[in-house]
Coordinates of C-alpha atoms in Angstrom, one line a residue:
Chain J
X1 CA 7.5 13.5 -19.0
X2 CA 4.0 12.4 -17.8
X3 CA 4.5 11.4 -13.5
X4 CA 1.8 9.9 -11.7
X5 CA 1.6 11.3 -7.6
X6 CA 0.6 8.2 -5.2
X7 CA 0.3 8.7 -1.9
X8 CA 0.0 5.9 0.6
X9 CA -2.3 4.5 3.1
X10 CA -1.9 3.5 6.7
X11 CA 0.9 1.2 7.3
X12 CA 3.3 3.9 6.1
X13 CA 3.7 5.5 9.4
X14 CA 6.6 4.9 11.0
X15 CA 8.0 5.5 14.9
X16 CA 9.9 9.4 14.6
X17 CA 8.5 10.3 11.0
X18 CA 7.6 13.7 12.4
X19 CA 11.6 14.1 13.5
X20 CA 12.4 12.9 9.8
X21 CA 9.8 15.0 8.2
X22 CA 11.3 18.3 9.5
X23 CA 14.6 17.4 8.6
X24 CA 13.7 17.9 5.1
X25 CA 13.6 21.5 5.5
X26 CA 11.4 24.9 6.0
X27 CA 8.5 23.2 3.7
X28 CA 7.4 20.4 5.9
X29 CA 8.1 22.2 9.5
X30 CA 5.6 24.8 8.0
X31 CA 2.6 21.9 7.0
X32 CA 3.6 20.6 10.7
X33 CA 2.8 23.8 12.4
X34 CA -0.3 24.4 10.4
X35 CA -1.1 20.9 11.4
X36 CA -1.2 21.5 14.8
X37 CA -3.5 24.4 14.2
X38 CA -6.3 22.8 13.2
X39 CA -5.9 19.6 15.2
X40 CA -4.4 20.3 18.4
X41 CA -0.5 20.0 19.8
X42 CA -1.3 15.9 19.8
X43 CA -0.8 15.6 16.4
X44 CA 2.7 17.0 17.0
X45 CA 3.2 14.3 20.0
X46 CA 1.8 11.7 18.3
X47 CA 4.4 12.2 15.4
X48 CA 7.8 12.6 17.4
X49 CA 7.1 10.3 20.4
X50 CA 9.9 7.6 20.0
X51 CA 7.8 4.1 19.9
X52 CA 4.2 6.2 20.3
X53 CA 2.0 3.3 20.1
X54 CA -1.0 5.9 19.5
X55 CA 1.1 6.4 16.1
X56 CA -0.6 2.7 15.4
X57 CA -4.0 3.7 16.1
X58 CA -6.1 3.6 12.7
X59 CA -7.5 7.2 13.6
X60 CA -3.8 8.6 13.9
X61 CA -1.6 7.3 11.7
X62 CA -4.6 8.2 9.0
X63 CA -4.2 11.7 10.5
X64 CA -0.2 11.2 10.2
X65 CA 0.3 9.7 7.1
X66 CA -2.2 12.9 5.7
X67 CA 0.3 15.6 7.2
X68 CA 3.7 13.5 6.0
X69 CA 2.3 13.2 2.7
X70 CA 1.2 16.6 2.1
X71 CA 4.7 17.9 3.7
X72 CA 6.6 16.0 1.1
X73 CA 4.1 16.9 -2.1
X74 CA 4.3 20.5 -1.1
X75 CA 7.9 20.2 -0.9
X76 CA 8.4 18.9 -4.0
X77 CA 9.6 20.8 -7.2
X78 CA 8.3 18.4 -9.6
X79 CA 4.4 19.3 -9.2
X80 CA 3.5 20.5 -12.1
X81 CA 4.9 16.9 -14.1
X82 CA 2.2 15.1 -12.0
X83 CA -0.7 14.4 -15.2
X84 CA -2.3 12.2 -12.8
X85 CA -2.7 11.1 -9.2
X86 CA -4.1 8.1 -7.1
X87 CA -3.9 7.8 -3.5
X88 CA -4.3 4.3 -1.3
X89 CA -7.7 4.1 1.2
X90 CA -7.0 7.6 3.5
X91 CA -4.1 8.3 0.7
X92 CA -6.8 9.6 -1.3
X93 CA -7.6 12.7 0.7
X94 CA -4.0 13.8 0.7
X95 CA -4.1 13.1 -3.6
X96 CA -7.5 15.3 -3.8
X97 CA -5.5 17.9 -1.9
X98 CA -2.3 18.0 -3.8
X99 CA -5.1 18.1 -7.0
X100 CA -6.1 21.5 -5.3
X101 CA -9.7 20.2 -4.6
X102 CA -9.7 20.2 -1.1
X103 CA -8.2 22.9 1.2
X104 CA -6.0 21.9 3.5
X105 CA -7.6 22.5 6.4
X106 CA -11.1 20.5 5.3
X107 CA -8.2 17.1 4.6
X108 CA -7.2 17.2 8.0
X109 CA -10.8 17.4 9.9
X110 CA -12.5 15.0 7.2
X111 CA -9.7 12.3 8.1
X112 CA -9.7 12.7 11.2
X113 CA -13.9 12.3 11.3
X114 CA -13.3 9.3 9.2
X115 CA -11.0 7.7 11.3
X116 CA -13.4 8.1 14.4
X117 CA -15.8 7.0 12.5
X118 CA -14.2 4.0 11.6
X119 CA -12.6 3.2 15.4
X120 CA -16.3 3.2 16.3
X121 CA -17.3 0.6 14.0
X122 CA -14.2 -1.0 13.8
X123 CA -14.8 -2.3 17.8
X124 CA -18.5 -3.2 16.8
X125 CA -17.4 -5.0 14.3
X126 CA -15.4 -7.9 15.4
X127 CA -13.6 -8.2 12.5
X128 CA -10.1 -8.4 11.3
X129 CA -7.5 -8.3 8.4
X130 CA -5.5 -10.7 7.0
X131 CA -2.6 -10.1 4.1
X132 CA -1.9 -12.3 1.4
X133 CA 1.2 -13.1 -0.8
X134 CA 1.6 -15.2 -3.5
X135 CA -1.5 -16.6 -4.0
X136 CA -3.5 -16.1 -7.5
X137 CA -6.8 -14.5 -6.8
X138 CA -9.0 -17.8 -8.7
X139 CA -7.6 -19.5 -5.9
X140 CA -8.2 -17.1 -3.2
X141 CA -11.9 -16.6 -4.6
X142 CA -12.2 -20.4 -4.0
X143 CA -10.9 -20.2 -0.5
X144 CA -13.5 -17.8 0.6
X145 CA -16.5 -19.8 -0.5
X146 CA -16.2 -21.6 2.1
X147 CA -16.0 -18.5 4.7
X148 CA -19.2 -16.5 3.1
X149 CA -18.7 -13.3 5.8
X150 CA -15.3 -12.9 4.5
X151 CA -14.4 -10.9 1.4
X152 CA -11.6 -9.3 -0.1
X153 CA -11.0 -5.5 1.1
X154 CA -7.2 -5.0 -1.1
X155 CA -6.6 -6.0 -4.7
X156 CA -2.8 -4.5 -4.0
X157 CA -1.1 -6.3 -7.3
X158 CA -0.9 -9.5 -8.7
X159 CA -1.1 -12.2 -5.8
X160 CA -1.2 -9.7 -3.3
X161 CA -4.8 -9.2 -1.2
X162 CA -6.4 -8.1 2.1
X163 CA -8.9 -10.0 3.3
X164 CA -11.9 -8.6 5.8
X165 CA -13.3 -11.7 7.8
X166 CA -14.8 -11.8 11.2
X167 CA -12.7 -11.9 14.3
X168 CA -13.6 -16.2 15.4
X169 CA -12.8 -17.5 11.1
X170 CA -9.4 -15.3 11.3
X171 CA -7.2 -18.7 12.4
X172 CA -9.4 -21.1 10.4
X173 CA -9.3 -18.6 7.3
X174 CA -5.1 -18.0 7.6
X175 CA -5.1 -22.2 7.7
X176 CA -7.4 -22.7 4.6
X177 CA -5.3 -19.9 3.1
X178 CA -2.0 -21.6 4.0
X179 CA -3.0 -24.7 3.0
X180 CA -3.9 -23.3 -0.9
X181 CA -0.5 -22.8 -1.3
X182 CA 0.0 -19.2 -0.3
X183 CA 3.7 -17.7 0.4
X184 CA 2.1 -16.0 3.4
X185 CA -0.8 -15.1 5.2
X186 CA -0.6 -13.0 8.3
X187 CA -3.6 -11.0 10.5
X188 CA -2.5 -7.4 10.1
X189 CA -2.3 -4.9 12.7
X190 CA -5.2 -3.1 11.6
X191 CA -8.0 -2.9 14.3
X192 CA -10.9 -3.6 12.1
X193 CA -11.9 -5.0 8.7
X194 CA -11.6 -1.6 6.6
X195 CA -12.9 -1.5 2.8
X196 CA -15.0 -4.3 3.5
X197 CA -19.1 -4.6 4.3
X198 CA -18.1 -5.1 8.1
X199 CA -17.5 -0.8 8.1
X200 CA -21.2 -0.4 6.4
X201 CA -22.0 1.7 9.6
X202 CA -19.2 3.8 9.3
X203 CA -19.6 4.2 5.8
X204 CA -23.7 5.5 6.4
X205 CA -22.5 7.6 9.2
X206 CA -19.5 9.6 6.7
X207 CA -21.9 10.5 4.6
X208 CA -23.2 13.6 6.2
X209 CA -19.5 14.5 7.0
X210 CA -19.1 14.3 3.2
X211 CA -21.9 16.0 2.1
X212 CA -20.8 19.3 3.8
X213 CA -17.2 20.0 2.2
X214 CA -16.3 21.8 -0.4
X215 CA -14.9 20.3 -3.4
X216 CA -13.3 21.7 -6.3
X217 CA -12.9 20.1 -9.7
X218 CA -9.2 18.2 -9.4
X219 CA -6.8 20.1 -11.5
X220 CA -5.4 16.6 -12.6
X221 CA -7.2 13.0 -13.3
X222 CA -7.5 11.5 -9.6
X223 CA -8.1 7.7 -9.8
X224 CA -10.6 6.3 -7.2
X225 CA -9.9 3.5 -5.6
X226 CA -13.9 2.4 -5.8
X227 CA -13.8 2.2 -9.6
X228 CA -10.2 2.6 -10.5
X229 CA -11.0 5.2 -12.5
X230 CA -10.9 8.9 -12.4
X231 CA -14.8 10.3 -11.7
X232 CA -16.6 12.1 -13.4
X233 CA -17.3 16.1 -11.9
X234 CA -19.8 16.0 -9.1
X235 CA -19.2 12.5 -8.5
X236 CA -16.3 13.0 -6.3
X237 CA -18.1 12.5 -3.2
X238 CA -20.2 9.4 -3.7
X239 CA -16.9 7.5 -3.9
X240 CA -15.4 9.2 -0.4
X241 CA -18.3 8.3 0.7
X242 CA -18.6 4.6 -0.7
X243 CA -15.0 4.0 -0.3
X244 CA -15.2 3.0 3.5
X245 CA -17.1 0.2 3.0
X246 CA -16.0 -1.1 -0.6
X247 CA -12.5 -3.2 -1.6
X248 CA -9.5 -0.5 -2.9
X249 CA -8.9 -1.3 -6.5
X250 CA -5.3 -0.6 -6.8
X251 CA -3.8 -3.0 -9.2
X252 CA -6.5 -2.2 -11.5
X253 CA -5.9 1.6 -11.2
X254 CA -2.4 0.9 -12.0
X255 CA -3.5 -1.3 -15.0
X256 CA -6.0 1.8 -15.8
X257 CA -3.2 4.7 -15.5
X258 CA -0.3 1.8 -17.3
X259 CA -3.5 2.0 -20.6
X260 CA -3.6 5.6 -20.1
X261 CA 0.2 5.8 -20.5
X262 CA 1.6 6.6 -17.2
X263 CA 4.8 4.2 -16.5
X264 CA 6.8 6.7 -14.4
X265 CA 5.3 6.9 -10.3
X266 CA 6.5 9.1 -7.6
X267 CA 5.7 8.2 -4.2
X268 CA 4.7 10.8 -1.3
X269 CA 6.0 9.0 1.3
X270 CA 9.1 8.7 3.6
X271 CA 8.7 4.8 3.1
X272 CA 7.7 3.1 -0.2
X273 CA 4.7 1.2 0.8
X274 CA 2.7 1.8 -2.9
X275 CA 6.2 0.9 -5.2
X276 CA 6.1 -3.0 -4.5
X277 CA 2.5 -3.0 -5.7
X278 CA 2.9 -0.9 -8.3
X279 CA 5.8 -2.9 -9.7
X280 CA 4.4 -6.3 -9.3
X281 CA 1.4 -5.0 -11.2
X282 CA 3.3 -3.2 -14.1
X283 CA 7.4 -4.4 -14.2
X284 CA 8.0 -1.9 -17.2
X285 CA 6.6 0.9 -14.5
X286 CA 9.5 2.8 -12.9
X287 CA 8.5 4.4 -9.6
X288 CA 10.8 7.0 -7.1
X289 CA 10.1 7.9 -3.6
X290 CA 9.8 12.5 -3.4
X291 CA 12.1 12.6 -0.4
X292 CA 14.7 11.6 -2.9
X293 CA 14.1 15.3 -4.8
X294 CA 12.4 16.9 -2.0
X295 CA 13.8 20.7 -1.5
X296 CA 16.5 21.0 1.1
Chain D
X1 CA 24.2 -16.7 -16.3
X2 CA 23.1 -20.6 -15.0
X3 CA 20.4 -20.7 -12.5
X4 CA 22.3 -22.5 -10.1
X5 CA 21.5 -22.9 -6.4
X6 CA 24.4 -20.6 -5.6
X7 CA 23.5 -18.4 -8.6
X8 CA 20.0 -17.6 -7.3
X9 CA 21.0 -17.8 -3.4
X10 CA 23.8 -14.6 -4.4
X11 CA 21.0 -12.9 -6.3
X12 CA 18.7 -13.0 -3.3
X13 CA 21.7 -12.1 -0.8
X14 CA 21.9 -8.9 -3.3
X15 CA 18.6 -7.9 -2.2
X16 CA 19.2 -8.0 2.0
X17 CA 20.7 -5.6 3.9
X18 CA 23.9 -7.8 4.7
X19 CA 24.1 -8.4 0.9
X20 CA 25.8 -11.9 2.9
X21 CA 25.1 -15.5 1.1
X22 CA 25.5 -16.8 4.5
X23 CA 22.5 -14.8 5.7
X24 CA 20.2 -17.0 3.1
X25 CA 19.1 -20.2 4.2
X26 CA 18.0 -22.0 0.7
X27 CA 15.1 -24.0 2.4
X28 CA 13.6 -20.9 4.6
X29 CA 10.7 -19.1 3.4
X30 CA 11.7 -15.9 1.5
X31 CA 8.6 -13.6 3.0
X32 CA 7.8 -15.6 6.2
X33 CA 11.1 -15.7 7.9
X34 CA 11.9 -12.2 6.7
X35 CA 14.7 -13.0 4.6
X36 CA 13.7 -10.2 1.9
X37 CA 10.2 -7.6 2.3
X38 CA 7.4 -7.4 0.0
X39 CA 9.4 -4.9 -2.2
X40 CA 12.7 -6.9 -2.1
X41 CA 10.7 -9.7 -3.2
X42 CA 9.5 -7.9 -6.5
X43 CA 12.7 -6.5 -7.3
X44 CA 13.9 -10.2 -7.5
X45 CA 11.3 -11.3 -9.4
X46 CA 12.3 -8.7 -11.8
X47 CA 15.6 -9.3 -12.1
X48 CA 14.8 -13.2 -12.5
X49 CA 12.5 -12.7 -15.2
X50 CA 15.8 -10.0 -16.9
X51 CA 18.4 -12.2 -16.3
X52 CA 16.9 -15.5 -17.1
X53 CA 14.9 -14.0 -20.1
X54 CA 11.7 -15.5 -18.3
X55 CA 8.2 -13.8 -17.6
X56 CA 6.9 -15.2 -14.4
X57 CA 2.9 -15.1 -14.8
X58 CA 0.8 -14.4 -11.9
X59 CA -0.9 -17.5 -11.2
X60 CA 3.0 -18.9 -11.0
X61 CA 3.2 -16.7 -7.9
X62 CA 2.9 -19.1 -5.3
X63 CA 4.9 -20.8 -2.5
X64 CA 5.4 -24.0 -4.3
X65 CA 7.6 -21.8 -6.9
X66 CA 9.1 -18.9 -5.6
X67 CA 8.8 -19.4 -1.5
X68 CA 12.6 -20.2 -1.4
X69 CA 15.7 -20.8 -3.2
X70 CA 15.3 -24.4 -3.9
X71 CA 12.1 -23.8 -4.9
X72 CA 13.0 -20.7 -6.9
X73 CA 16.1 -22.5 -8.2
X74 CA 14.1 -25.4 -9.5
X75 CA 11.2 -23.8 -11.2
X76 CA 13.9 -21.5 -12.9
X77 CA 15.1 -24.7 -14.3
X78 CA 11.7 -25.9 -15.8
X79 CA 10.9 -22.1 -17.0
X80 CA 14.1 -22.1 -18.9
X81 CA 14.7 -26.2 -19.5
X82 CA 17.9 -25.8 -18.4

């Protein structure tokens, strides 16, 4: 049967996921050490330390999500299933890895120059992110006329949206959001507006980051969260590059992989954070987490 | 099954980590006072729309039908006309 591989954004970290990770087996202490390798023994701190706030830091938990994920694809026996893969805003690295286009080594240093990148202009930026449930996008659309700076960052599934705004509409913003009927609004704990037009200076200053690595031609279709569609060869690294600064398309990708067949999802990740979206966007879809097959 | 108040507040229960009725106030908010997670939340809007043969569209996705068991319990009823 045809799997899709999704791997998450940040958000998925959790407090101890390096203790957890290991205890998985051989596979993922191996990706750990290699980890440390390129970026240092902090990574390796920053992953065990019980209630490590740095694990909550944009620039590493991008770096931490990108080692867990790659622990659990590599452990995984089911690779060669995977017809297809997608992954979430910094997920996307780890997919383009497990597709065998980037090395292993080029993943970790081009998140972690993307997350300083965006820690930079996040604290220019004065801006902020606010979730949505349960709020149809006409309605959300109309909302946000009225706040012109703001825009949304996260199509996530059917009533389910970030929105980028600017630090001083955040509380006026959550109100007029409330007040349309939604089941919740809440500023994230992000610390800027990511995938939105506030990170336009992050996203100019990637692109010489990008322009250096070497990319291979995916061995499988990998979706882009900037069209929601798999690019074409070559074009690869326009949309790592345009990404930073444009909204993450990820219920149409699942609408786009759902017309291209794919119903089945497994999700690299020691927490589901991509499922809920996935199955609010296609309730036929059916969608496992790897740990739940990953090698002992 | 009848989508009863005690019907729908069992089915939510089902989905918490007490799995305990008691545990579900029917007038707090199902997401904002953290009775169920984004992903609980989906699962029972997938079992609603099995068990009461209903699809749930996405503009019906809002707090005035779904934030909590009253309000779930009630627009059940229209849905289904019983």
């Amino acid at each position: 049967m045809a799997h899709v591989g999704v791997f998450p954004g940040q958000g998925s970290q959790f407090s101890g996921l390096g203790r957890e990770l290991e205890s998985y087996g051989e596979v993922p202490r191996r990706v750990l050490d290699r980890a440390v390798e390129v970026l240092g023994p902090e990574i390796r701190d920053v992953m065990f330390e019980e209630g490590s706030s740095r694990l909550f830091d944009g620039y590493w938990s991008g770096l931490a999500v990108t080692v867990a994920s790659i622990a659990l694809w590599e452990s995984y026996g089911g690779k060669a299933e995977m017809k297809a893969l997608a992954g979430y805003s910094v997920g996307q690295f780890a997919a383009l890895y497990a597709a065998g286009a980037l090395s292993f080594t080029d993943t970790l240093n081009i998140v972690a120059s993307r997350g300083r990148l965006l820690r930079h202009a996040a604290g220019a930026s004065r801006s902020v992110m606010i979730g949505v449930i349960g709020l149809p996008l006409a309605k959300l659309e109309q909302v946000l006329r009225e706040f012109p700076q703001a825009q949304i960052s996260n199509f996530n599934a059917p009533g389910n949206y970030s929105v980028g705004c600017a630090k001083e509409e955040s509380r006026a913003l959550l109100s007029a959001i409330d007040l349309a009927g939604a089941i919740k609004a809440v500023e994230l704990p992000v610390e800027g507006a990511w995938h939105s037009h506030f990170m336009t200076a992050a996203k100019e200053a990637f692109g010489p980051h990008v322009s250096v690595l070497t990319l291979n031609r995916p061995a499988v279709p990998v979706y882009s969260n900037v069209t929601a569609t798999a690019p074409a060869d070559g074009e690869w690294k326009t949309h790592l590059v345009e990404h930073v600064s444009k909204p993450v398309l990820w219920q149409e990708t699942i609408l786009n992989m759902g017309r291209a067949g794919f119903r089945s999802y497994v999700e690299f990740s020691m927490r589901p954070q991509l499922a809920s979206f996935i199955k609010f966007t296609d309730r036929s879809s059916r969608i496992v987490q790897s740990v739940e097959k990953a090698d002992e | 099954m009848e989508p009863t108040l005690e019907n729908i507040r069992a089915m939510v229960a089902e989905l918490t980590l007490s799995h305990n009725e008691e545990s579900v106030p029917i007038d707090k908010n199902l997401i904002r006072d953290g009775i169920l997670d984004s992903y609980s939340f989906v699962e029972l809007i997938s079992n609603i729309e099995q068990r009461f043969g209903i699809q749930i569209a996405d503009e019906e996705l809002i707090d005035a039908n779904l934030g909590n068991v009253e309000k779930l319990t009630a627009f059940i009823r229209r849905k289904t006309g019983k």
